[in-house]
Amino acid sequence: MSETTVEAVGVPRARQMLELAGWASRAYARYDSATVQRIAEAVVRVAESKAEHYADWAVRETGFGVVEHKIVKNKLCSRGILDAYRDSDYVSPRIHAERKIVEVPRPAGVILALTPSTNPVSTVYFKVLLALLTRNAIVVSPHPFAKECCADAARELGKAAVAAGAPDGVVQVVDEPSIPLIDALMTDERTNVILATGGVPVVRAAYGSGNPAIGVGPGNVPVLVDATADLHRAATKLVDSKAFDNSILCTNESVLVVEESVADRFIRELERSGAYLLKDEERDRVRDVVFPEGRFDTSLVGKDASDIAARAQVRTPSRTRILLAPFDAAVDEEPLAHEKLCPVLGLVRVPNAQRGIRTAVALLRLGGAGHSAVIHSTDPGTVMAYAAAVRVLRVAVNEGGSTGCAGFGTNLAPSMTIGTGFVGRSSLGENLEPKHLVNWTQVAYSTDPAEVMPSFVGIHPEEAPLEPVPPYPVASNAGAPTLTAVPDLPEEVPTELREELRRLILEELTAIVRG
Amino acid sequence: MSFDYGDFSYASKDEMLEKSREFWNPGKTDFWVDAGVPLVIDRREEYYLYDMSGKRLLDVHLNGGTYNLGHRNPEVVHAVTAATAHFDIGNHHFPSLARTALAEALVTSAPPGITKVVYGSGGGEAIDIAIKTARHTTRKRKVVSILKAYHGHTGLAVATGDDRFSKLFLADRPEEFPHVPFNDLNAMEDALRGRDVAAVLIETIPATYGFPLPDPGYLETVKALCERYDALYIADEVQTGLMRTGELWAVNKHGIAPDILVTGKGISGGMYPLSAVLVNERSAGWLTEDGFGHISTFGGAELGCIAGLKALEICNRAETRSMVHYISDQIGRGLREIQAQFPDWFVGIRQHGVVMGLEFAHPQGAKLVMRSLYENGVWAIFSTLDPRVLQFKPGILMRPQLCEDLLDRTAVAIDQARSALPRTVRHDPLRSRTAVSA
């Protein structure tokens, strides 16, 4: 007798979501490019129109971040994404005549998307849209802190997709996420790829699931400002970036490393943009508040600078957007040298750019390997030296880190999932983009010159759906003529008419059977 | 190789079959061996059955929909197993926790007008309850059913069905149980015209007759005739209910609010015997007048009700409904492709959701295909009352891969069955009879 495994509440139904997603992904994988674009456009329209609604809801539900910045992110992750990939085609076969290879797209299938509490709805938007552009089905499992806004958003996007012709079940969401439930979904063989955005444990669990996974590591972004930088512009960019959604993006600057010769001028520029330089005893109190017992207090994620200052009993000017916390050495035991998802920016002065690069390298040794770095400099030699030295996979130059490294304001792929590569224990080294969710079957002809690859122009495996998917089941004789039209009979049918009807029915039936 | 099942064991499959003949049912045992389907179901999981020999079969018989949710559905198994720590069958005399909970769930998801639930332990008993209820409500005795219908083998139910089963036990009672041809509204009206009929009892799609589909408007008109001649409409949804047509009850799709609806088989997920009769307020009178009017020790056994609650919950999920639509579409398309290869042999597909009847151009065609399917690892049963037609009943939770596998095997089996026909038959195939005995 085999034992039956008792599963946690909600798990069996969540597994069924994967099953339905499997059906949907199979159907969707046959869709043509025009229909996919139409679906994506319809979804983006809804996402865009609800950007404010969900920004407000997310802040209300999580207590993290700034509504107006979340609106921006929601728009970037809807219309922004669609615009970015408008000319990309992940649907049609690619013909490489010179290489005698044809590539046929093969979508991943069922994507399990774990979304964070920090960038909740924007990440839902982002992952859903990426899935739809690549003809995948997606099951979203939101962070428990943001489950309501995320579930509602995912459902709305799913409805819009289906209304535009996408297969039913192409976007689904788990309402009550829990550890056993997420574990069950991650290890389920119906999950084709896991997109894990969240804390380190979630990402490690995704990689340990036995299923293909794309998860990324945490950041700890150094920003080097050398003597050649345009200080005014750099200060504006840096403060805007650090204040953006109160530093909730993992690409936000963590520690400013500034060359001594320009440090005071640069700090004055920062102050003009809304930074407040903490005095040493204020810095100590802020450190104790942000890192009680040396560990980051996650309740401060995305909180306003003024709230954090108030908690540390620091009086700040009313227009303060970020707090500058000076310290001397980028070493492990200095809490301020670690990642801070709140508008507190560490500050280290260095004698020259060379020391600045060493300091940035040291910061990345503490955390954030493979993630992001920023430099403000006009010297390409310094930029190259910096980029070659810091163990990250993207360096934003003369741009804010929060948005720049995430592909907004630079030409990196716009993304809510920043690959940290092998050095950051990730399978992904770039910003996550649609291409990562499709494989290509390569149809390869012989290199023998005698073998000529025929033309594949106009040969398409994909097609536009002609009816809702799946079609609503109707009886297979539904097209047969109806002789008994009206269910309620106004009066009894005379005998002769009944005979006539009987004859007609028989004739029709005989015709149907013969035909 | 010996077969040890804990408290009993067999030395071999042959020994098992021998004992089956000796102690249980020689007629049935021999029938299947002779039919080329020597199946003794051993292990079972998902939509798979395993013969004692280890041979694996994809089950699209489902014992009439009993295994709608698959064999030993883990959720149902867990519900029942967990419940055994607290419940047993219960005592039918008293108000019951589980029975009431399932009754509420059934009423809530029932067609309009249904207000109460009466329980039985099997479909036949439930049909008997429905007939008794109709007679009590209308103070009339006659029950009209469809020629070649099948509603079970108990005292009243068996009389509503084909002579094949009633005459054997001298249980046919044509004066009380007139039968009319399916899809023949005139015959139906003739039967009702005397206003002496308590109820029309009708399967929404008659299963054992090979799922001939009601003509568009037929059932709706039967319901209207029932209203005109003051007869109740009893919907037998034992095989067509529980999401098999893509809605919970097939009558929903006809916009019919039956006076009485009967469910069984799949209602308890194949893990505990249970049947239920859903009645509207007009028919529910006896439950107040004499609540002990129908006694059934095992009817509505509490463990069965707990299985039923889980099965009903699974059936009612939006995910399940959508999956049925996908499955029905994929299998329907696949079958039509196969049919296009053998149009003279595989002459018809009757389909509504995952309720399907496949017609073959030979009086015993379905038996031949059944055997060939069996050889190819699929178990589907012929229609007892129309052996041209194979009942083809995929489960509502089938995986896409299983559906593909089923279609591949079916294509091969249908071809093989055709090749095995005597040449004369193949060259001059019998044309399909109409589904209607008009």
CSV table of N, CA and C in Angstrom, one decimal, chain A residues 1-2 4-7 12-13 16-17 19-20 22-24 26-27 167-170 172 190 467 469-493 498-499 501-502 505-506 509 513-514, chain B residues 72 75 77-78 184-186 189-190 193 213-218 220-221 224-225 228-229 245-247 253 317-323 325-330 333 349-353 397-401 403-404 431-434 436 438:
chain,number,residue,atom,x,y,z
A,1,MET,N,0.9,-1.2,0.0
A,1,MET,CA,0.0,0.0,0.0
A,1,MET,C,0.9,1.3,0.0
A,2,SER,N,0.6,2.1,-0.9
A,2,SER,CA,1.5,3.3,-1.0
A,2,SER,C,0.9,4.4,0.0
A,4,THR,N,0.0,8.1,1.1
A,4,THR,CA,-0.3,9.4,0.4
A,4,THR,C,0.3,10.5,1.2
A,5,THR,N,1.0,11.4,0.4
A,5,THR,CA,1.6,12.5,1.1
A,5,THR,C,0.6,13.5,1.4
A,6,VAL,N,0.6,14.0,2.6
A,6,VAL,CA,-0.3,15.1,3.0
A,6,VAL,C,0.3,16.4,2.7
A,7,GLU,N,-0.4,17.2,1.9
A,7,GLU,CA,0.1,18.4,1.4
A,7,GLU,C,-0.5,19.6,2.1
A,12,PRO,N,-2.5,21.5,-3.4
A,12,PRO,CA,-3.0,20.7,-4.5
A,12,PRO,C,-3.6,21.7,-5.6
A,13,ARG,N,-4.3,22.7,-5.1
A,13,ARG,CA,-4.9,23.6,-6.1
A,13,ARG,C,-3.9,24.4,-6.8
A,16,GLN,N,-2.6,22.4,-9.5
A,16,GLN,CA,-3.5,22.4,-10.6
A,16,GLN,C,-3.3,23.7,-11.5
A,17,MET,N,-3.0,24.8,-10.9
A,17,MET,CA,-2.7,26.0,-11.6
A,17,MET,C,-1.6,25.7,-12.6
A,19,GLU,N,-0.8,22.9,-13.9
A,19,GLU,CA,-1.4,22.0,-14.9
A,19,GLU,C,-2.1,22.8,-16.0
A,20,LEU,N,-3.0,23.7,-15.5
A,20,LEU,CA,-3.7,24.5,-16.4
A,20,LEU,C,-2.8,25.4,-17.2
A,22,GLY,N,0.1,24.6,-18.1
A,22,GLY,CA,0.7,23.8,-19.1
A,22,GLY,C,-0.2,23.7,-20.3
A,23,TRP,N,-1.5,23.6,-20.1
A,23,TRP,CA,-2.4,23.6,-21.2
A,23,TRP,C,-2.4,24.9,-22.0
A,24,ALA,N,-2.4,26.0,-21.2
A,24,ALA,CA,-2.4,27.3,-21.8
A,24,ALA,C,-1.1,27.5,-22.6
A,26,ARG,N,0.9,25.4,-24.0
A,26,ARG,CA,0.9,24.6,-25.3
A,26,ARG,C,0.1,25.3,-26.4
A,27,ALA,N,-1.0,25.8,-26.0
A,27,ALA,CA,-1.9,26.5,-26.9
A,27,ALA,C,-1.2,27.8,-27.4
A,167,PRO,N,-4.9,32.3,-24.4
A,167,PRO,CA,-5.5,31.2,-23.9
A,167,PRO,C,-5.9,31.3,-22.4
A,168,ASP,N,-7.0,30.8,-22.0
A,168,ASP,CA,-7.4,30.8,-20.6
A,168,ASP,C,-6.3,30.2,-19.8
A,169,GLY,N,-6.0,30.8,-18.6
A,169,GLY,CA,-5.0,30.2,-17.7
A,169,GLY,C,-3.6,30.6,-18.0
A,170,VAL,N,-3.4,31.6,-19.0
A,170,VAL,CA,-2.0,32.0,-19.4
A,170,VAL,C,-1.4,32.8,-18.3
A,172,GLN,N,-1.8,33.3,-14.1
A,172,GLN,CA,-2.5,32.9,-12.9
A,172,GLN,C,-1.7,33.4,-11.7
A,190,ARG,N,6.1,20.3,-13.5
A,190,ARG,CA,5.3,21.1,-14.5
A,190,ARG,C,5.8,22.5,-14.6
A,467,GLU,N,-10.7,31.2,-32.6
A,467,GLU,CA,-11.8,31.3,-31.7
A,467,GLU,C,-11.2,31.3,-30.3
A,469,VAL,N,-9.7,30.4,-26.9
A,469,VAL,CA,-8.9,29.2,-26.5
A,469,VAL,C,-8.9,29.0,-25.0
A,470,PRO,N,-9.4,27.8,-24.5
A,470,PRO,CA,-10.0,26.8,-25.3
A,470,PRO,C,-11.4,27.1,-25.8
A,471,PRO,N,-11.9,26.5,-26.9
A,471,PRO,CA,-13.3,26.8,-27.3
A,471,PRO,C,-14.2,26.2,-26.2
A,472,TYR,N,-15.4,26.9,-26.1
A,472,TYR,CA,-16.4,26.4,-25.2
A,472,TYR,C,-17.0,25.1,-25.7
A,473,PRO,N,-17.0,24.0,-25.0
A,473,PRO,CA,-17.5,22.8,-25.5
A,473,PRO,C,-19.0,22.8,-25.8
A,474,VAL,N,-19.3,22.5,-27.1
A,474,VAL,CA,-20.8,22.4,-27.4
A,474,VAL,C,-21.0,21.0,-28.0
A,475,ALA,N,-22.2,20.5,-28.0
A,475,ALA,CA,-22.5,19.2,-28.5
A,475,ALA,C,-22.1,19.1,-29.9
A,476,SER,N,-21.6,17.9,-30.3
A,476,SER,CA,-21.1,17.8,-31.7
A,476,SER,C,-22.3,17.9,-32.7
A,477,ASN,N,-23.5,17.8,-32.3
A,477,ASN,CA,-24.6,17.9,-33.2
A,477,ASN,C,-25.3,19.3,-33.1
A,478,ALA,N,-24.5,20.2,-32.5
A,478,ALA,CA,-25.2,21.5,-32.3
A,478,ALA,C,-25.5,22.2,-33.6
A,479,GLY,N,-24.7,21.9,-34.6
A,479,GLY,CA,-25.0,22.5,-35.9
A,479,GLY,C,-26.2,22.0,-36.6
A,480,ALA,N,-26.7,20.9,-36.1
A,480,ALA,CA,-27.8,20.2,-36.8
A,480,ALA,C,-29.1,21.1,-36.7
A,481,PRO,N,-29.9,21.0,-37.8
A,481,PRO,CA,-31.1,21.9,-37.8
A,481,PRO,C,-32.0,21.6,-36.6
A,482,THR,N,-32.5,22.7,-36.1
A,482,THR,CA,-33.4,22.6,-34.9
A,482,THR,C,-34.8,22.6,-35.5
A,483,LEU,N,-35.5,21.5,-35.1
A,483,LEU,CA,-36.9,21.4,-35.6
A,483,LEU,C,-37.9,21.7,-34.5
A,484,THR,N,-37.3,21.6,-33.3
A,484,THR,CA,-38.2,21.8,-32.1
A,484,THR,C,-37.8,23.1,-31.5
A,485,ALA,N,-38.2,24.2,-32.2
A,485,ALA,CA,-37.6,25.5,-31.9
A,485,ALA,C,-37.9,26.0,-30.5
A,486,VAL,N,-39.1,26.1,-30.2
A,486,VAL,CA,-39.5,26.8,-29.0
A,486,VAL,C,-39.8,25.8,-27.9
A,487,PRO,N,-39.1,26.0,-26.8
A,487,PRO,CA,-39.3,25.0,-25.7
A,487,PRO,C,-40.7,25.1,-25.1
A,488,ASP,N,-41.2,26.3,-24.9
A,488,ASP,CA,-42.6,26.2,-24.3
A,488,ASP,C,-43.6,26.2,-25.5
A,489,LEU,N,-44.4,25.2,-25.5
A,489,LEU,CA,-45.4,25.1,-26.6
A,489,LEU,C,-46.6,25.8,-26.2
A,490,PRO,N,-47.0,26.8,-27.1
A,490,PRO,CA,-48.2,27.6,-26.7
A,490,PRO,C,-49.5,26.7,-26.7
A,491,GLU,N,-49.6,25.8,-27.6
A,491,GLU,CA,-50.8,24.9,-27.6
A,491,GLU,C,-50.4,23.5,-28.1
A,492,GLU,N,-51.3,22.6,-27.9
A,492,GLU,CA,-51.0,21.3,-28.4
A,492,GLU,C,-50.9,21.2,-29.9
A,493,VAL,N,-50.0,20.4,-30.4
A,493,VAL,CA,-49.7,20.3,-31.8
A,493,VAL,C,-50.8,19.4,-32.4
A,498,ARG,N,-48.0,17.1,-36.3
A,498,ARG,CA,-47.1,16.2,-35.6
A,498,ARG,C,-46.5,15.1,-36.6
A,499,GLU,N,-47.4,14.6,-37.4
A,499,GLU,CA,-46.9,13.6,-38.4
A,499,GLU,C,-45.9,14.2,-39.4
A,501,LEU,N,-44.0,16.8,-38.8
A,501,LEU,CA,-42.8,17.0,-38.0
A,501,LEU,C,-42.0,15.8,-37.9
A,502,ARG,N,-42.7,14.7,-37.6
A,502,ARG,CA,-42.0,13.4,-37.4
A,502,ARG,C,-41.3,13.0,-38.7
A,505,ILE,N,-38.2,15.3,-39.2
A,505,ILE,CA,-37.1,14.9,-38.3
A,505,ILE,C,-36.4,13.7,-38.8
A,506,LEU,N,-37.2,12.7,-39.3
A,506,LEU,CA,-36.6,11.5,-39.8
A,506,LEU,C,-35.7,11.8,-41.0
A,509,LEU,N,-32.5,13.6,-40.0
A,509,LEU,CA,-31.6,12.7,-39.3
A,509,LEU,C,-30.9,11.7,-40.3
A,513,VAL,N,-27.0,11.5,-41.0
A,513,VAL,CA,-26.2,10.2,-40.8
A,513,VAL,C,-25.5,9.9,-42.1
A,514,ARG,N,-26.2,10.1,-43.2
A,514,ARG,CA,-25.6,9.7,-44.5
A,514,ARG,C,-24.5,10.7,-44.9
B,72,ARG,N,-7.8,7.0,-7.3
B,72,ARG,CA,-7.1,7.4,-6.0
B,72,ARG,C,-6.6,8.8,-6.1
B,75,GLU,N,-6.1,14.1,-3.5
B,75,GLU,CA,-6.8,15.0,-2.7
B,75,GLU,C,-8.0,14.3,-2.0
B,77,VAL,N,-8.3,11.0,-1.6
B,77,VAL,CA,-7.7,10.0,-0.7
B,77,VAL,C,-7.3,10.6,0.6
B,78,HIS,N,-6.7,11.8,0.5
B,78,HIS,CA,-6.3,12.4,1.8
B,78,HIS,C,-7.5,12.9,2.6
B,184,ASP,N,-37.6,11.6,-29.9
B,184,ASP,CA,-38.9,11.6,-30.6
B,184,ASP,C,-40.0,12.3,-29.7
B,185,LEU,N,-40.2,13.6,-30.0
B,185,LEU,CA,-41.0,14.4,-29.2
B,185,LEU,C,-42.5,14.0,-29.3
B,186,ASN,N,-42.9,13.5,-30.4
B,186,ASN,CA,-44.3,13.1,-30.6
B,186,ASN,C,-44.6,11.9,-29.7
B,189,GLU,N,-44.8,13.2,-26.2
B,189,GLU,CA,-46.0,13.9,-25.9
B,189,GLU,C,-47.2,12.9,-25.8
B,190,ASP,N,-47.2,11.9,-26.7
B,190,ASP,CA,-48.2,10.8,-26.6
B,190,ASP,C,-48.2,10.1,-25.3
B,193,ARG,N,-49.6,12.7,-22.6
B,193,ARG,CA,-50.9,13.3,-22.9
B,193,ARG,C,-52.0,12.9,-21.9
B,213,LEU,N,-26.7,12.0,-28.9
B,213,LEU,CA,-26.9,13.3,-28.4
B,213,LEU,C,-28.3,13.8,-28.6
B,214,PRO,N,-28.9,14.5,-27.6
B,214,PRO,CA,-30.2,15.0,-27.8
B,214,PRO,C,-30.2,16.0,-28.9
B,215,ASP,N,-31.2,15.9,-29.8
B,215,ASP,CA,-31.3,16.9,-30.8
B,215,ASP,C,-31.4,18.3,-30.2
B,216,PRO,N,-30.9,19.3,-30.9
B,216,PRO,CA,-31.1,20.7,-30.3
B,216,PRO,C,-32.5,20.9,-30.0
B,217,GLY,N,-32.8,21.3,-28.8
B,217,GLY,CA,-34.1,21.7,-28.4
B,217,GLY,C,-34.9,20.5,-27.8
B,218,TYR,N,-34.4,19.3,-28.0
B,218,TYR,CA,-35.2,18.1,-27.6
B,218,TYR,C,-35.5,18.2,-26.1
B,220,GLU,N,-35.2,20.5,-23.9
B,220,GLU,CA,-35.9,21.7,-23.5
B,220,GLU,C,-37.4,21.5,-23.7
B,221,THR,N,-37.7,20.9,-24.9
B,221,THR,CA,-39.1,20.7,-25.2
B,221,THR,C,-39.7,19.6,-24.3
B,224,ALA,N,-40.7,21.3,-21.3
B,224,ALA,CA,-41.9,22.1,-21.4
B,224,ALA,C,-43.1,21.1,-21.5
B,225,LEU,N,-43.0,20.0,-22.1
B,225,LEU,CA,-44.1,19.0,-22.1
B,225,LEU,C,-44.4,18.5,-20.7
B,228,ARG,N,-46.4,21.1,-19.1
B,228,ARG,CA,-47.8,21.1,-19.6
B,228,ARG,C,-48.6,19.9,-19.1
B,229,TYR,N,-48.0,18.8,-19.0
B,229,TYR,CA,-48.8,17.6,-18.6
B,229,TYR,C,-48.6,17.2,-17.1
B,245,THR,N,-19.3,17.8,-19.2
B,245,THR,CA,-19.6,18.5,-20.5
B,245,THR,C,-19.1,19.9,-20.4
B,246,GLY,N,-18.3,20.2,-19.4
B,246,GLY,CA,-17.7,21.6,-19.3
B,246,GLY,C,-18.5,22.5,-18.4
B,247,GLU,N,-19.6,22.0,-17.9
B,247,GLU,CA,-20.4,22.7,-16.8
B,247,GLU,C,-20.6,21.6,-15.8
B,253,LYS,N,-26.5,23.3,-19.4
B,253,LYS,CA,-26.2,23.8,-20.7
B,253,LYS,C,-27.5,23.9,-21.5
B,317,ARG,N,-13.8,23.9,-9.4
B,317,ARG,CA,-12.7,24.9,-9.5
B,317,ARG,C,-12.7,25.5,-10.9
B,318,ALA,N,-12.4,26.8,-11.0
B,318,ALA,CA,-12.3,27.4,-12.3
B,318,ALA,C,-11.2,26.7,-13.1
B,319,GLU,N,-10.1,26.3,-12.5
B,319,GLU,CA,-9.0,25.6,-13.2
B,319,GLU,C,-9.5,24.3,-13.9
B,320,THR,N,-10.4,23.6,-13.1
B,320,THR,CA,-10.9,22.3,-13.6
B,320,THR,C,-11.8,22.6,-14.8
B,321,ARG,N,-12.6,23.6,-14.7
B,321,ARG,CA,-13.5,23.9,-15.8
B,321,ARG,C,-12.8,24.2,-17.1
B,322,SER,N,-11.8,25.0,-16.9
B,322,SER,CA,-11.0,25.4,-18.1
B,322,SER,C,-10.2,24.2,-18.7
B,323,MET,N,-9.7,23.3,-17.8
B,323,MET,CA,-9.0,22.2,-18.3
B,323,MET,C,-9.9,21.2,-19.1
B,325,HIS,N,-12.3,22.1,-20.9
B,325,HIS,CA,-12.5,22.7,-22.2
B,325,HIS,C,-11.3,22.4,-23.1
B,326,TYR,N,-10.1,22.5,-22.5
B,326,TYR,CA,-8.9,22.2,-23.3
B,326,TYR,C,-8.9,20.7,-23.7
B,327,ILE,N,-9.2,19.8,-22.7
B,327,ILE,CA,-9.1,18.4,-23.0
B,327,ILE,C,-10.1,18.0,-24.1
B,328,SER,N,-11.3,18.6,-23.9
B,328,SER,CA,-12.4,18.3,-24.8
B,328,SER,C,-12.0,18.7,-26.3
B,329,ASP,N,-11.4,19.9,-26.3
B,329,ASP,CA,-11.0,20.4,-27.6
B,329,ASP,C,-9.9,19.5,-28.2
B,330,GLN,N,-8.9,19.2,-27.4
B,330,GLN,CA,-7.7,18.5,-28.0
B,330,GLN,C,-8.2,17.1,-28.4
B,333,ARG,N,-10.5,17.3,-31.6
B,333,ARG,CA,-9.7,17.5,-32.8
B,333,ARG,C,-9.0,16.2,-33.2
B,349,ILE,N,-18.6,10.6,-34.5
B,349,ILE,CA,-18.1,11.0,-33.2
B,349,ILE,C,-19.3,11.8,-32.6
B,350,ARG,N,-19.7,11.2,-31.5
B,350,ARG,CA,-20.7,12.0,-30.7
B,350,ARG,C,-20.0,12.6,-29.5
B,351,GLN,N,-20.0,13.9,-29.4
B,351,GLN,CA,-19.2,14.5,-28.4
B,351,GLN,C,-19.9,15.7,-27.7
B,352,HIS,N,-19.8,15.7,-26.4
B,352,HIS,CA,-20.2,16.9,-25.7
B,352,HIS,C,-19.2,16.9,-24.5
B,353,GLY,N,-18.2,17.8,-24.6
B,353,GLY,CA,-17.2,17.9,-23.6
B,353,GLY,C,-16.4,16.6,-23.7
B,397,LEU,N,-9.3,15.7,-15.5
B,397,LEU,CA,-8.0,16.2,-15.1
B,397,LEU,C,-6.9,15.7,-15.9
B,398,MET,N,-7.2,15.2,-17.1
B,398,MET,CA,-6.1,14.6,-17.9
B,398,MET,C,-5.0,15.6,-18.2
B,399,ARG,N,-3.8,15.2,-18.2
B,399,ARG,CA,-2.6,16.0,-18.6
B,399,ARG,C,-2.5,16.0,-20.1
B,400,PRO,N,-2.0,17.1,-20.6
B,400,PRO,CA,-1.8,17.2,-22.1
B,400,PRO,C,-1.1,16.0,-22.7
B,401,GLN,N,-0.1,15.5,-22.0
B,401,GLN,CA,0.7,14.4,-22.5
B,401,GLN,C,-0.1,13.1,-22.6
B,403,CYS,N,-3.3,13.0,-23.0
B,403,CYS,CA,-4.3,13.1,-24.1
B,403,CYS,C,-3.6,12.8,-25.4
B,404,GLU,N,-2.4,13.3,-25.6
B,404,GLU,CA,-1.7,13.0,-26.8
B,404,GLU,C,-1.4,11.4,-26.9
B,431,ARG,N,-23.7,0.7,-43.1
B,431,ARG,CA,-23.9,2.1,-42.8
B,431,ARG,C,-24.4,2.2,-41.3
B,432,SER,N,-24.0,3.3,-40.8
B,432,SER,CA,-24.4,3.5,-39.4
B,432,SER,C,-25.9,3.7,-39.3
B,433,ARG,N,-26.5,3.1,-38.3
B,433,ARG,CA,-27.9,3.3,-38.1
B,433,ARG,C,-28.1,4.7,-37.5
B,434,THR,N,-29.2,5.2,-37.6
B,434,THR,CA,-29.4,6.5,-36.9
B,434,THR,C,-29.4,6.2,-35.4
B,436,VAL,N,-31.3,7.3,-33.4
B,436,VAL,CA,-32.6,7.3,-32.8
B,436,VAL,C,-33.4,6.1,-33.3
B,438,ALA,N,-36.4,5.5,-34.2
B,438,ALA,CA,-37.6,6.2,-34.6
B,438,ALA,C,-38.6,5.3,-35.2
